[in-house]
Amino acid sequence: RSDAGSASEAAPPPAPRPLPDVGTFFEAEDVGLQMFKAGDYENAMRMFEKSMSLPGSGRDFNRARSGGGGTSAVGGAPNPGGGLFEQVFASKEEVQCAKYNMACCQTAMGNTQRGLELLEEVLDSGFTDFDTIRKDSTLSKLGAAQLDQLIEKYKPEGLFGFLGGSSKPAKAAESSKPMELPKITFKGLPNPFAKQDS
């Protein structure tokens, strides 16, 4: 028996190559798109994942608490002694874009179930460009029936969907009781619709 091991033993998979050094969402997105175009779907996927944790166009401000107590969201109690700090992060739309691209990567690698899951996350976060999904040559590999089923789940219905309301049916709409508008009155103002005595 040899101590060197047998040739039939599987070698550990090679470590993934290091990703290029990027500092912003936009740089990571560009590199990821280049990798995708070159057919390097696995590293493109890693780059799109990384892009979500990098600075993008999202902005928020925090102020330092006096006395070294950390930071608080703007809108808290006034703090004349604290400094204001800007946080920069990937916006909601940028995260949607990254996850959409990740869905394409997974689909291109043959991982259709994971591609569908990522696409559903994109739709669940408010993405509504259904024509782009239907026309995407990579996502078409998921199958028209599955794409249509997923899109129909999130497609807005009626006036409230059009105005940006939830695309999912509201609990009140499922009730058999008709919806009523709240009664609003303004005390001290004359009602212009009240009948006038002549």
mmCIF file of C-alpha atoms in Angstrom:
data_model
loop_
_atom_site.group_PDB
_atom_site.id
_atom_site.type_symbol
_atom_site.label_atom_id
_atom_site.label_comp_id
_atom_site.label_asym_id
_atom_site.label_seq_id
_atom_site.Cartn_x
_atom_site.Cartn_y
_atom_site.Cartn_z
ATOM 1 C CA ARG A 1 0.000 0.000 0.000
ATOM 2 C CA SER A 2 1.329 3.413 -0.949
ATOM 3 C CA ASP A 3 1.324 6.370 1.442
ATOM 4 C CA ALA A 4 1.218 8.781 -1.476
ATOM 5 C CA GLY A 5 -2.543 8.266 -1.962
ATOM 6 C CA SER A 6 -4.308 7.020 -5.028
ATOM 7 C CA ALA A 7 -4.751 8.863 -8.269
ATOM 8 C CA SER A 8 -8.489 8.183 -8.084
ATOM 9 C CA GLU A 9 -8.869 10.539 -5.124
ATOM 10 C CA ALA A 10 -10.373 13.807 -6.288
ATOM 11 C CA ALA A 11 -8.155 16.842 -6.010
ATOM 12 C CA PRO A 12 -9.695 19.787 -4.189
ATOM 13 C CA PRO A 13 -11.279 22.298 -6.538
ATOM 14 C CA PRO A 14 -8.979 25.151 -7.461
ATOM 15 C CA ALA A 15 -9.413 28.328 -5.447
ATOM 16 C CA PRO A 16 -11.364 30.980 -7.318
ATOM 17 C CA ARG A 17 -9.166 33.572 -8.925
ATOM 18 C CA PRO A 18 -9.023 36.916 -7.133
ATOM 19 C CA LEU A 19 -11.434 39.512 -8.451
ATOM 20 C CA PRO A 20 -10.113 42.799 -9.807
ATOM 21 C CA ASP A 21 -9.861 45.565 -7.238
ATOM 22 C CA VAL A 22 -12.855 47.882 -7.653
ATOM 23 C CA GLY A 23 -14.076 50.635 -5.373
ATOM 24 C CA THR A 24 -17.620 51.458 -6.495
ATOM 25 C CA PHE A 25 -20.790 49.741 -7.603
ATOM 26 C CA PHE A 26 -20.350 51.160 -11.096
ATOM 27 C CA GLU A 27 -16.796 49.827 -11.488
ATOM 28 C CA ALA A 28 -17.862 46.385 -10.268
ATOM 29 C CA GLU A 29 -20.851 46.384 -12.625
ATOM 30 C CA ASP A 30 -18.645 47.279 -15.619
ATOM 31 C CA VAL A 31 -16.115 44.543 -14.799
ATOM 32 C CA GLY A 32 -18.916 42.031 -14.189
ATOM 33 C CA LEU A 33 -20.516 42.840 -17.553
ATOM 34 C CA GLN A 34 -17.144 42.391 -19.300
ATOM 35 C CA MET A 35 -16.695 39.007 -17.582
ATOM 36 C CA PHE A 36 -20.219 37.974 -18.557
ATOM 37 C CA LYS A 37 -19.620 38.966 -22.187
ATOM 38 C CA ALA A 38 -16.398 36.894 -22.170
ATOM 39 C CA GLY A 39 -18.321 33.856 -20.882
ATOM 40 C CA ASP A 40 -16.759 33.942 -17.404
ATOM 41 C CA TYR A 41 -20.154 33.607 -15.694
ATOM 42 C CA GLU A 42 -18.884 32.400 -12.323
ATOM 43 C CA ASN A 43 -16.575 35.372 -11.786
ATOM 44 C CA ALA A 44 -19.152 37.757 -13.241
ATOM 45 C CA MET A 45 -21.575 36.401 -10.620
ATOM 46 C CA ARG A 46 -19.022 37.044 -7.864
ATOM 47 C CA MET A 47 -18.427 40.584 -9.163
ATOM 48 C CA PHE A 48 -22.164 41.394 -9.231
ATOM 49 C CA GLU A 49 -22.469 40.024 -5.678
ATOM 50 C CA LYS A 50 -19.579 42.244 -4.608
ATOM 51 C CA SER A 51 -21.102 45.301 -6.313
ATOM 52 C CA MET A 52 -24.057 45.301 -3.900
ATOM 53 C CA SER A 53 -21.748 46.006 -0.947
ATOM 54 C CA LEU A 54 -19.871 48.860 -2.638
ATOM 55 C CA PRO A 55 -20.671 52.596 -2.733
ATOM 56 C CA GLY A 56 -23.179 53.522 -5.425
ATOM 57 C CA SER A 57 -25.686 56.341 -5.796
ATOM 58 C CA GLY A 58 -27.530 55.661 -2.508
ATOM 59 C CA ARG A 59 -26.990 58.324 0.148
ATOM 60 C CA ASP A 60 -27.873 58.696 3.813
ATOM 61 C CA PHE A 61 -26.636 60.951 6.580
ATOM 62 C CA ASN A 62 -25.856 60.152 10.207
ATOM 63 C CA ARG A 63 -24.667 62.461 12.921
ATOM 64 C CA ALA A 64 -22.307 61.590 15.716
ATOM 65 C CA ARG A 65 -23.784 61.720 19.185
ATOM 66 C CA SER A 66 -22.070 63.942 21.689
ATOM 67 C CA GLY A 67 -20.258 62.030 24.368
ATOM 68 C CA GLY A 68 -18.978 59.339 22.001
ATOM 69 C CA GLY A 69 -22.235 57.381 21.904
ATOM 70 C CA GLY A 70 -21.974 56.341 18.234
ATOM 71 C CA THR A 71 -24.196 57.616 15.446
ATOM 72 C CA SER A 72 -27.900 58.216 15.026
ATOM 73 C CA ALA A 73 -30.069 58.644 11.967
ATOM 74 C CA VAL A 74 -30.750 62.208 10.915
ATOM 75 C CA GLY A 75 -34.128 63.194 12.234
ATOM 76 C CA GLY A 76 -33.318 62.267 15.818
ATOM 77 C CA ALA A 77 -32.887 64.734 18.663
ATOM 78 C CA PRO A 78 -30.875 67.852 17.850
ATOM 79 C CA ASN A 79 -27.176 67.469 18.519
ATOM 80 C CA PRO A 80 -25.303 70.720 18.006
ATOM 81 C CA GLY A 81 -21.982 69.191 19.065
ATOM 82 C CA GLY A 82 -22.027 66.189 16.715
ATOM 83 C CA GLY A 83 -20.695 66.004 13.191
ATOM 84 C CA LEU A 84 -22.655 64.879 10.171
ATOM 85 C CA PHE A 85 -21.400 61.833 8.247
ATOM 86 C CA GLU A 86 -22.498 60.781 4.779
ATOM 87 C CA GLN A 87 -22.980 57.089 4.036
ATOM 88 C CA VAL A 88 -22.782 56.008 0.407
ATOM 89 C CA PHE A 89 -24.165 52.643 -0.686
ATOM 90 C CA ALA A 90 -25.741 50.809 -3.614
ATOM 91 C CA SER A 91 -29.267 52.143 -4.178
ATOM 92 C CA LYS A 92 -32.354 49.937 -4.379
ATOM 93 C CA GLU A 93 -32.271 50.152 -8.192
ATOM 94 C CA GLU A 94 -28.570 49.242 -8.270
ATOM 95 C CA VAL A 95 -29.200 46.194 -6.079
ATOM 96 C CA GLN A 96 -32.046 45.229 -8.436
ATOM 97 C CA CYS A 97 -29.653 45.554 -11.374
ATOM 98 C CA ALA A 98 -26.993 43.421 -9.670
ATOM 99 C CA LYS A 99 -29.498 40.694 -8.780
ATOM 100 C CA TYR A 100 -30.926 40.758 -12.316
ATOM 101 C CA ASN A 101 -27.403 40.254 -13.666
ATOM 102 C CA MET A 102 -26.818 37.483 -11.116
ATOM 103 C CA ALA A 103 -30.003 35.770 -12.355
ATOM 104 C CA CYS A 104 -28.578 35.942 -15.877
ATOM 105 C CA CYS A 105 -25.254 34.460 -14.689
ATOM 106 C CA GLN A 106 -26.959 31.572 -12.902
ATOM 107 C CA THR A 107 -29.139 30.887 -15.938
ATOM 108 C CA ALA A 108 -26.132 30.976 -18.281
ATOM 109 C CA MET A 109 -24.352 28.448 -16.019
ATOM 110 C CA GLY A 110 -27.381 26.147 -16.216
ATOM 111 C CA ASN A 111 -28.601 26.831 -12.660
ATOM 112 C CA THR A 112 -32.133 27.678 -13.793
ATOM 113 C CA GLN A 113 -33.777 27.224 -10.382
ATOM 114 C CA ARG A 114 -31.354 29.681 -8.753
ATOM 115 C CA GLY A 115 -31.815 32.031 -11.730
ATOM 116 C CA LEU A 116 -35.585 32.006 -11.169
ATOM 117 C CA GLU A 117 -35.140 32.600 -7.428
ATOM 118 C CA LEU A 118 -32.918 35.632 -8.051
ATOM 119 C CA LEU A 119 -35.304 36.982 -10.673
ATOM 120 C CA GLU A 120 -38.160 36.650 -8.198
ATOM 121 C CA GLU A 121 -36.132 38.646 -5.644
ATOM 122 C CA VAL A 122 -35.730 41.375 -8.284
ATOM 123 C CA LEU A 123 -39.472 41.447 -8.976
ATOM 124 C CA ASP A 124 -40.305 41.303 -5.275
ATOM 125 C CA SER A 125 -38.170 44.415 -4.715
ATOM 126 C CA GLY A 126 -40.292 46.416 -7.161
ATOM 127 C CA PHE A 127 -38.716 45.892 -10.603
ATOM 128 C CA THR A 128 -41.472 46.324 -13.217
ATOM 129 C CA ASP A 129 -39.747 46.304 -16.608
ATOM 130 C CA PHE A 130 -41.448 43.078 -17.671
ATOM 131 C CA ASP A 131 -40.655 43.587 -21.376
ATOM 132 C CA THR A 132 -36.920 43.560 -20.623
ATOM 133 C CA ILE A 133 -37.306 40.228 -18.824
ATOM 134 C CA ARG A 134 -39.355 38.725 -21.657
ATOM 135 C CA LYS A 135 -36.876 39.898 -24.344
ATOM 136 C CA ASP A 136 -33.678 38.937 -22.486
ATOM 137 C CA SER A 137 -31.925 36.234 -24.527
ATOM 138 C CA THR A 138 -30.220 34.745 -21.465
ATOM 139 C CA LEU A 139 -33.351 34.619 -19.320
ATOM 140 C CA SER A 140 -35.297 33.084 -22.220
ATOM 141 C CA LYS A 141 -33.470 29.842 -21.332
ATOM 142 C CA LEU A 142 -35.696 29.705 -18.228
ATOM 143 C CA GLY A 143 -38.667 29.038 -20.514
ATOM 144 C CA ALA A 144 -41.445 31.369 -21.631
ATOM 145 C CA ALA A 145 -44.061 29.603 -19.507
ATOM 146 C CA GLN A 146 -42.029 29.951 -16.289
ATOM 147 C CA LEU A 147 -41.170 33.586 -17.012
ATOM 148 C CA ASP A 148 -44.796 34.457 -17.790
ATOM 149 C CA GLN A 149 -45.979 32.713 -14.621
ATOM 150 C CA LEU A 150 -43.453 34.646 -12.530
ATOM 151 C CA ILE A 151 -44.269 37.973 -14.201
ATOM 152 C CA GLU A 152 -48.035 37.480 -13.774
ATOM 153 C CA LYS A 153 -47.450 37.036 -10.051
ATOM 154 C CA TYR A 154 -46.022 40.583 -9.866
ATOM 155 C CA LYS A 155 -47.832 42.371 -12.676
ATOM 156 C CA PRO A 156 -49.939 45.241 -11.293
ATOM 157 C CA GLU A 157 -53.672 44.991 -11.670
ATOM 158 C CA GLY A 158 -56.134 47.846 -12.010
ATOM 159 C CA LEU A 159 -55.771 51.479 -11.128
ATOM 160 C CA PHE A 160 -53.894 51.011 -7.854
ATOM 161 C CA GLY A 161 -51.214 48.879 -9.492
ATOM 162 C CA PHE A 162 -50.798 51.553 -12.142
ATOM 163 C CA LEU A 163 -50.379 54.275 -9.523
ATOM 164 C CA GLY A 164 -47.598 52.361 -7.838
ATOM 165 C CA GLY A 165 -49.632 50.503 -5.250
ATOM 166 C CA SER A 166 -48.811 46.953 -4.327
ATOM 167 C CA SER A 167 -48.979 44.589 -7.254
ATOM 168 C CA LYS A 168 -50.155 41.890 -4.889
ATOM 169 C CA PRO A 169 -53.847 41.897 -3.945
ATOM 170 C CA ALA A 170 -54.588 43.894 -0.807
ATOM 171 C CA LYS A 171 -56.180 42.121 2.153
ATOM 172 C CA ALA A 172 -59.136 44.539 2.050
ATOM 173 C CA ALA A 173 -59.804 43.627 -1.586
ATOM 174 C CA GLU A 174 -60.067 39.951 -0.626
ATOM 175 C CA SER A 175 -62.814 40.759 1.877
ATOM 176 C CA SER A 176 -66.456 40.475 0.852
ATOM 177 C CA LYS A 177 -67.165 43.859 2.484
ATOM 178 C CA PRO A 178 -66.942 46.731 -0.020
ATOM 179 C CA MET A 179 -64.158 49.231 0.575
ATOM 180 C CA GLU A 180 -65.214 52.636 1.881
ATOM 181 C CA LEU A 181 -63.401 55.940 1.785
ATOM 182 C CA PRO A 182 -62.869 57.648 5.138
ATOM 183 C CA LYS A 183 -65.250 60.432 6.010
ATOM 184 C CA ILE A 184 -63.309 63.668 6.290
ATOM 185 C CA THR A 185 -64.765 66.799 7.835
ATOM 186 C CA PHE A 186 -63.225 70.192 8.373
ATOM 187 C CA LYS A 187 -64.606 71.961 11.431
ATOM 188 C CA GLY A 188 -65.296 75.629 10.993
ATOM 189 C CA LEU A 189 -65.424 75.569 7.195
ATOM 190 C CA PRO A 190 -68.723 75.810 5.327
ATOM 191 C CA ASN A 191 -69.745 72.799 3.246
ATOM 192 C CA PRO A 192 -70.010 74.008 -0.368
ATOM 193 C CA PHE A 193 -72.266 71.053 -1.238
ATOM 194 C CA ALA A 194 -74.814 71.602 1.526
ATOM 195 C CA LYS A 195 -78.264 72.746 0.446
ATOM 196 C CA GLN A 196 -78.712 76.442 0.939
ATOM 197 C CA ASP A 197 -82.061 77.748 2.259
ATOM 198 C CA SER A 198 -83.326 80.508 -0.057
#
